[in-house]
Short mmCIF file of C-alpha atoms and ligand atoms in Angstrom, two decimals:
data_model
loop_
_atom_site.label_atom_id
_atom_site.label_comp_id
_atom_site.label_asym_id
_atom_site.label_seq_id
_atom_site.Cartn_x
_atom_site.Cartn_y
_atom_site.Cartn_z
CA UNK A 957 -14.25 17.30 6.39
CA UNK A 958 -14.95 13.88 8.56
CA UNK A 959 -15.46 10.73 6.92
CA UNK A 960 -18.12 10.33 7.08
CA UNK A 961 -19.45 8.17 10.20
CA UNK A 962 -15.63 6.69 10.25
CA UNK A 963 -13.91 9.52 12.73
CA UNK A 964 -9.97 8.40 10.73
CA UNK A 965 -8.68 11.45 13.10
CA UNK A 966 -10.31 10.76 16.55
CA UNK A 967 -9.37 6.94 15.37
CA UNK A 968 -5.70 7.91 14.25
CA UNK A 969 -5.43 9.87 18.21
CA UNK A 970 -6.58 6.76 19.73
CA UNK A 971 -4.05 4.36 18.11
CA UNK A 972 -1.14 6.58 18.38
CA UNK A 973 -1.56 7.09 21.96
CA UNK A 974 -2.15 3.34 22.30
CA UNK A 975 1.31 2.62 20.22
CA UNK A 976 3.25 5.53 22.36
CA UNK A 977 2.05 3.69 26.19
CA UNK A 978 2.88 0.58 25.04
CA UNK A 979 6.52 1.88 23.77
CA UNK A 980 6.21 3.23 27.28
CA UNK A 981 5.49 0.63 29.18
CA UNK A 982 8.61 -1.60 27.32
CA UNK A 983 10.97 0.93 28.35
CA UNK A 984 11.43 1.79 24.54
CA UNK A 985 11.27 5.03 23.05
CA UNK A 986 7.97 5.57 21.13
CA UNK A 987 10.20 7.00 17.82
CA UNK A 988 10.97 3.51 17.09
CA UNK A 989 7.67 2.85 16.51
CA UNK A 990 6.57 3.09 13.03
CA UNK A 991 2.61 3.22 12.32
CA UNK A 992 1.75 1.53 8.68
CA UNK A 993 -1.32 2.40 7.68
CA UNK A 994 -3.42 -0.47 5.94
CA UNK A 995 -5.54 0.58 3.59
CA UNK A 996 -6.91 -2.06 1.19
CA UNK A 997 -10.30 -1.72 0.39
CA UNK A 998 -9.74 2.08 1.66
CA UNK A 999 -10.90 5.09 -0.80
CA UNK A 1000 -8.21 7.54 -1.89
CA UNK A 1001 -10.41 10.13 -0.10
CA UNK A 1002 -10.19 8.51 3.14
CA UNK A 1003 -6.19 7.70 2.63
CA UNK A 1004 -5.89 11.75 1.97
CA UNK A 1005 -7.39 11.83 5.26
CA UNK A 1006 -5.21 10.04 6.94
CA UNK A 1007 -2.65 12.02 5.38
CA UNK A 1008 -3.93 15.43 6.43
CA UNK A 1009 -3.40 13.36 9.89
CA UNK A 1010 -0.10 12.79 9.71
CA UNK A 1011 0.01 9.66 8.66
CA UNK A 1012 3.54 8.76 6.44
CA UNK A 1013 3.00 5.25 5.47
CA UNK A 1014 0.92 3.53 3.83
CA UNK A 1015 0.51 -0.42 3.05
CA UNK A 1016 -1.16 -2.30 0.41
CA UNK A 1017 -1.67 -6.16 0.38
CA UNK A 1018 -2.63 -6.74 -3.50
CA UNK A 1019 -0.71 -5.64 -6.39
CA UNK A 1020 -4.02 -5.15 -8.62
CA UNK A 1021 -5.72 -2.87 -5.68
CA UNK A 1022 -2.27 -0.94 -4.98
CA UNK A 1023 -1.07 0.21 -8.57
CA UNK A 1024 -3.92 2.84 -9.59
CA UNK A 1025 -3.42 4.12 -5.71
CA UNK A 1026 0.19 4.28 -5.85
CA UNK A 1027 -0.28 6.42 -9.27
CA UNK A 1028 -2.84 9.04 -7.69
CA UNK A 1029 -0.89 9.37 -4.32
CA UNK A 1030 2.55 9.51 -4.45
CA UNK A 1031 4.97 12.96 -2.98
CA UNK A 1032 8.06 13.48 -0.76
CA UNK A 1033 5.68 13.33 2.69
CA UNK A 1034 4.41 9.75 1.88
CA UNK A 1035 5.73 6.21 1.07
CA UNK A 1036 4.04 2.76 0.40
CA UNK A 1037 5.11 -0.40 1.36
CA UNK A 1038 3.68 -3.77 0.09
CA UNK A 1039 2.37 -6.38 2.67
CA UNK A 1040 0.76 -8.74 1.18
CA UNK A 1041 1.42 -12.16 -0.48
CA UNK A 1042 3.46 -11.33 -4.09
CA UNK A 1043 3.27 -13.50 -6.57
CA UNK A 1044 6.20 -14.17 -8.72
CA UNK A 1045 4.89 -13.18 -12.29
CA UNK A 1046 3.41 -10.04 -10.71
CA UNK A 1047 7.25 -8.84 -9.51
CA UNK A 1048 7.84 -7.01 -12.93
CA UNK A 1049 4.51 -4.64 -11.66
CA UNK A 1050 5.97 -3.46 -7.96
CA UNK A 1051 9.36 -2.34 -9.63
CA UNK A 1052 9.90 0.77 -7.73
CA UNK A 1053 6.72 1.37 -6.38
CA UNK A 1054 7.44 0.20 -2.59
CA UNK A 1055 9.61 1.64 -0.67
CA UNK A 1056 9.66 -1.45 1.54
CA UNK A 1057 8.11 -4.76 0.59
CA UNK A 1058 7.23 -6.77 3.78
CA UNK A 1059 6.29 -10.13 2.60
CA UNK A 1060 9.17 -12.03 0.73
CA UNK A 1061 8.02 -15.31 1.50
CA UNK A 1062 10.25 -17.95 -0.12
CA UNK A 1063 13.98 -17.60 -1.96
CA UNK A 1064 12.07 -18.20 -5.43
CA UNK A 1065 10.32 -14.87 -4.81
CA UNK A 1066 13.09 -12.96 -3.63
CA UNK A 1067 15.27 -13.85 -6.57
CA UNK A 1068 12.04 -13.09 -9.17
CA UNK A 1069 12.06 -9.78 -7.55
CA UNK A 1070 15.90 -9.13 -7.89
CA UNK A 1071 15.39 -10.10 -11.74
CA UNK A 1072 12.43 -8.06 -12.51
CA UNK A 1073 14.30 -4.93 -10.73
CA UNK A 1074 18.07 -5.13 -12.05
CA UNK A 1075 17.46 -2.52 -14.78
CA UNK A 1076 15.83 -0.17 -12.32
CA UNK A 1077 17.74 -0.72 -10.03
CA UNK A 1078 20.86 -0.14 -12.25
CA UNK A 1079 19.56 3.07 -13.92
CA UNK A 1080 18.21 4.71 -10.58
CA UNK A 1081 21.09 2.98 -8.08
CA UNK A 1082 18.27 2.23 -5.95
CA UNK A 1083 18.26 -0.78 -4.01
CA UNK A 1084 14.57 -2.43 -3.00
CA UNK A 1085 14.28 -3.00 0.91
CA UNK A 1086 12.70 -5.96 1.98
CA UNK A 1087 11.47 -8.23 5.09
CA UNK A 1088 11.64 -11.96 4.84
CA UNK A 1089 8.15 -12.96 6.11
CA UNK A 1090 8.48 -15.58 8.73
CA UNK A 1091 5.73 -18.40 9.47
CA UNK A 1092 6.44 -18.34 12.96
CA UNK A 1093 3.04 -20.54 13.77
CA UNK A 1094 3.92 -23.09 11.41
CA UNK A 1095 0.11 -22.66 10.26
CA UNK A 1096 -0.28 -24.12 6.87
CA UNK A 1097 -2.62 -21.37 5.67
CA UNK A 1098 0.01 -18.93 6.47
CA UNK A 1099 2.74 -17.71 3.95
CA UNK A 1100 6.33 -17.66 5.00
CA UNK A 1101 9.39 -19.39 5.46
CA UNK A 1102 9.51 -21.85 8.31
CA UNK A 1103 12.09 -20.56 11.05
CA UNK A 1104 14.22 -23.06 10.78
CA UNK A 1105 14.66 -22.35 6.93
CA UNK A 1106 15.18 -18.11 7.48
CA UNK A 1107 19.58 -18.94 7.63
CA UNK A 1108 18.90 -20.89 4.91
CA UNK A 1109 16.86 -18.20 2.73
CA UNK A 1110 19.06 -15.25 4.24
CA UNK A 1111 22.91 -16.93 2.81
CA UNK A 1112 20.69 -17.37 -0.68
CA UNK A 1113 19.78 -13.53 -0.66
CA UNK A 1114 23.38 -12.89 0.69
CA UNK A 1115 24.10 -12.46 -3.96
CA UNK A 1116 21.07 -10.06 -4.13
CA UNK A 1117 22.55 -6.59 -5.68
CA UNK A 1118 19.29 -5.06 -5.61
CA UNK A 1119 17.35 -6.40 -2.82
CA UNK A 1120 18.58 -5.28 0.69
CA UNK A 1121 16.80 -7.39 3.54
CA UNK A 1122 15.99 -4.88 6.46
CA UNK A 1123 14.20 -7.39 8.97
CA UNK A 1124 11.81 -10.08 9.25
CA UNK A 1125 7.77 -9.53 9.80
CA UNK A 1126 5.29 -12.30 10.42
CA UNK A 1127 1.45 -12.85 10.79
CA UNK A 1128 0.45 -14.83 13.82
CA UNK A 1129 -2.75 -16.43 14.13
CA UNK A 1130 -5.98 -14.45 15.25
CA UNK A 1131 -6.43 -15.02 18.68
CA UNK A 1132 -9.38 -13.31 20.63
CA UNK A 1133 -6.94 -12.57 23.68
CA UNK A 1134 -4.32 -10.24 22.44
CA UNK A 1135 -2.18 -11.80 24.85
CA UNK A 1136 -2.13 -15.61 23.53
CA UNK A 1137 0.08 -13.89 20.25
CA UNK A 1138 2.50 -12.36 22.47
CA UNK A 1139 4.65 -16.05 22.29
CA UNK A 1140 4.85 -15.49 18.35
CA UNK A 1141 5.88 -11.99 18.52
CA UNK A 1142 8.47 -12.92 21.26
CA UNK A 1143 10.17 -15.92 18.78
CA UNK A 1144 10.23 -13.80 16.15
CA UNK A 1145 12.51 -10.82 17.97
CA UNK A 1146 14.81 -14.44 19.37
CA UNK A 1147 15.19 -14.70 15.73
CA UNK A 1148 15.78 -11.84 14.46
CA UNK A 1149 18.34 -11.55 17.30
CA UNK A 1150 20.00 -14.82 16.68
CA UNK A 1151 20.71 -14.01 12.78
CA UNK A 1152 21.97 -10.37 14.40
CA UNK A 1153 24.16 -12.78 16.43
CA UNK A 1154 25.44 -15.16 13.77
CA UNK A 1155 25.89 -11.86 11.29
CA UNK A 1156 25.15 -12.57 7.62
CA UNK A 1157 26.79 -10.10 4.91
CA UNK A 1158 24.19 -7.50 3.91
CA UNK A 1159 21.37 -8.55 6.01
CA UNK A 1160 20.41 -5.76 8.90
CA UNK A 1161 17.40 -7.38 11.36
CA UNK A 1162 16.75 -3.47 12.09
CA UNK A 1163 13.12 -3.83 11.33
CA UNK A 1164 10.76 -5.88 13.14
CA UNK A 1165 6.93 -5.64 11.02
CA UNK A 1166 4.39 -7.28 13.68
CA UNK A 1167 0.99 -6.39 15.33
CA UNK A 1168 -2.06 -5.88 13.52
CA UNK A 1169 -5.30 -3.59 14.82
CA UNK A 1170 -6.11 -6.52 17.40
CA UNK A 1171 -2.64 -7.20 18.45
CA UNK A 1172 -0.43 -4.11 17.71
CA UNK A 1173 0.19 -2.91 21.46
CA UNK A 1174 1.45 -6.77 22.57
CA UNK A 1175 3.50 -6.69 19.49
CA UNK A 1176 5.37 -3.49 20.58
CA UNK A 1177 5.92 -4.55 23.90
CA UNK A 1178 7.70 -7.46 22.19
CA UNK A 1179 10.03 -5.61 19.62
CA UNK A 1180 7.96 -4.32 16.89
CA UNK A 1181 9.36 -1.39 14.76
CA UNK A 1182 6.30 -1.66 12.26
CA UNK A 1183 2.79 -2.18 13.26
CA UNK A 1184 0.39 -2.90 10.51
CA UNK A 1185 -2.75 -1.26 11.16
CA UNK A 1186 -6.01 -1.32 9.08
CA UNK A 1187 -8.84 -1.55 10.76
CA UNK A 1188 -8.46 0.25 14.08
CA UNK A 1189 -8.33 3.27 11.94
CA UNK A 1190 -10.34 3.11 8.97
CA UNK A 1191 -13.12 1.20 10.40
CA UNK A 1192 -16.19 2.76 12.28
CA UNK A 1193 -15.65 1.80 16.36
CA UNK A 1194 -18.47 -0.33 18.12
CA UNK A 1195 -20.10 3.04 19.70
CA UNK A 1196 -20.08 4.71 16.70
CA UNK A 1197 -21.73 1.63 14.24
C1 LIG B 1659 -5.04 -6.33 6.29
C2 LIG B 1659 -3.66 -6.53 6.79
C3 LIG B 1659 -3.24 -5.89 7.97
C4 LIG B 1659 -4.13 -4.99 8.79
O1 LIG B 1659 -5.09 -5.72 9.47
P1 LIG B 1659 -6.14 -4.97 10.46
O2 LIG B 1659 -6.69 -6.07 11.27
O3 LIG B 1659 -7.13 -4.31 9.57
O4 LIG B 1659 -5.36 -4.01 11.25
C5 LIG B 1659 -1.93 -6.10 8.39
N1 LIG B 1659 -1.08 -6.89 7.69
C6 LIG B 1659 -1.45 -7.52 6.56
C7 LIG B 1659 -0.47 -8.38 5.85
C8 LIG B 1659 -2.75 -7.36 6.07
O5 LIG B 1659 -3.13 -8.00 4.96
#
């Protein structure tokens, strides 16, 4: 069955042909390349879709929105990771829920979390995989720690037994030209290099979240091992509204 008017699997083609030329076209193989699917404000019926499409991952930005989706769809062929801004009273409610949460924004959060998740964590020996989010505009609406504070924040986490910190992600500002975020993307790998460089006990920069629906190809050609895509695949295209 289609969606509807929203075409998920012509949409779903599109994008990861899009994400496999631009892999292409950095000299990087298209494997490292993973596609996050966004779906807030997205039915279950039209996530299932996206599943019968191959999609793996799936990403939701509020804890209230993700827990009764998280409870219908869960199974060995799928995994959700948490993108959006976490607040710290809501950490108890995410325990073991994501397999990756994207968005640890400050060294109060990311201690919160390792609190709320030390009895999980010691009954399962599971360890929660996280990004530090990085504000790599310096835009005050943004969340994230400022560049200059990620060391910082990274030798604080360096105690964490339960949180493991896989990479860094970041949310530039919209721009109407792709191209104008490529400069954010591009400090963000320098960084993530740099910390590779300097080597801090227990933190792997493997993982590179960056690139949104409007951005996602320049972000790959910059680094990006996550792209975060909503829209460009659960949204009706201009020819078809
Ligand atoms: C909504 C959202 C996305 C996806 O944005 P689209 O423009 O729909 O692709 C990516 N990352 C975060 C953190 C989001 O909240």
């Amino acid at each position: 069955m289609s969606g509807g008017l929203v075409n998920i699997r012509a949409n779903l083609e599109e994008v990861s042909q899009r994400i496999k030329l631009a892999a292409l076209r950095a000299g990087r193989s298209p494997e490292e390349v993973r596609l996050v699917a966004i779906t807030k404000t997205v039915s279950v019926a039209a996530i299932r879709e996206a599943m019968a499409c191959g999609v793996r991952i799936f990403g939701e930005s509020r804890v209230q929105e993700a827990l009764p989706k998280t409870q219908e769809l869960q199974g060995d062929n799928m995994s959700w990771h948490f993108v959006g801004h976490l607040q710290t009273n809501k950490t108890k409610q995410v325990v073991g829920l994501f397999d990756l949460i994207h968005s640890v924004d400050s060294l109060k959060l990311a201690m919160a979390l390792e609190a709320a998740m030390g009895a999980w964590s010691g009954k399962t020996g599971s360890r929660q995989k996280v990004l530090v989010q990085v504000n790599i505009s310096g835009e005050e609406s943004k969340s994230g720690v400022s560049p200059e504070e990620v060391g910082v924040m990274l030798k604080g986490m360096a105690k964490c037994k339960v949180l493991s910190v896989v990479g860094l992600m970041t949310l530039p500002p919209r721009f109407d030209d792709p191209g104008d975020s490529r400069p954010f993307f591009r400090a963000l790998q320098e960084l993530a290099r740099s910390i590779e460089k300097v080597g801090i006990d227990g933190v792997s920069m493997r993982e590179l979240s960056m690139g949104m629906s409007g951005d996602y190809e320049v972000a790959i050609e910059e680094g990006a091992t996550l792209v975060r895509i909503g829209n460009a695949i659960f949204e009706r295209r201009n020819s078809e509204k």
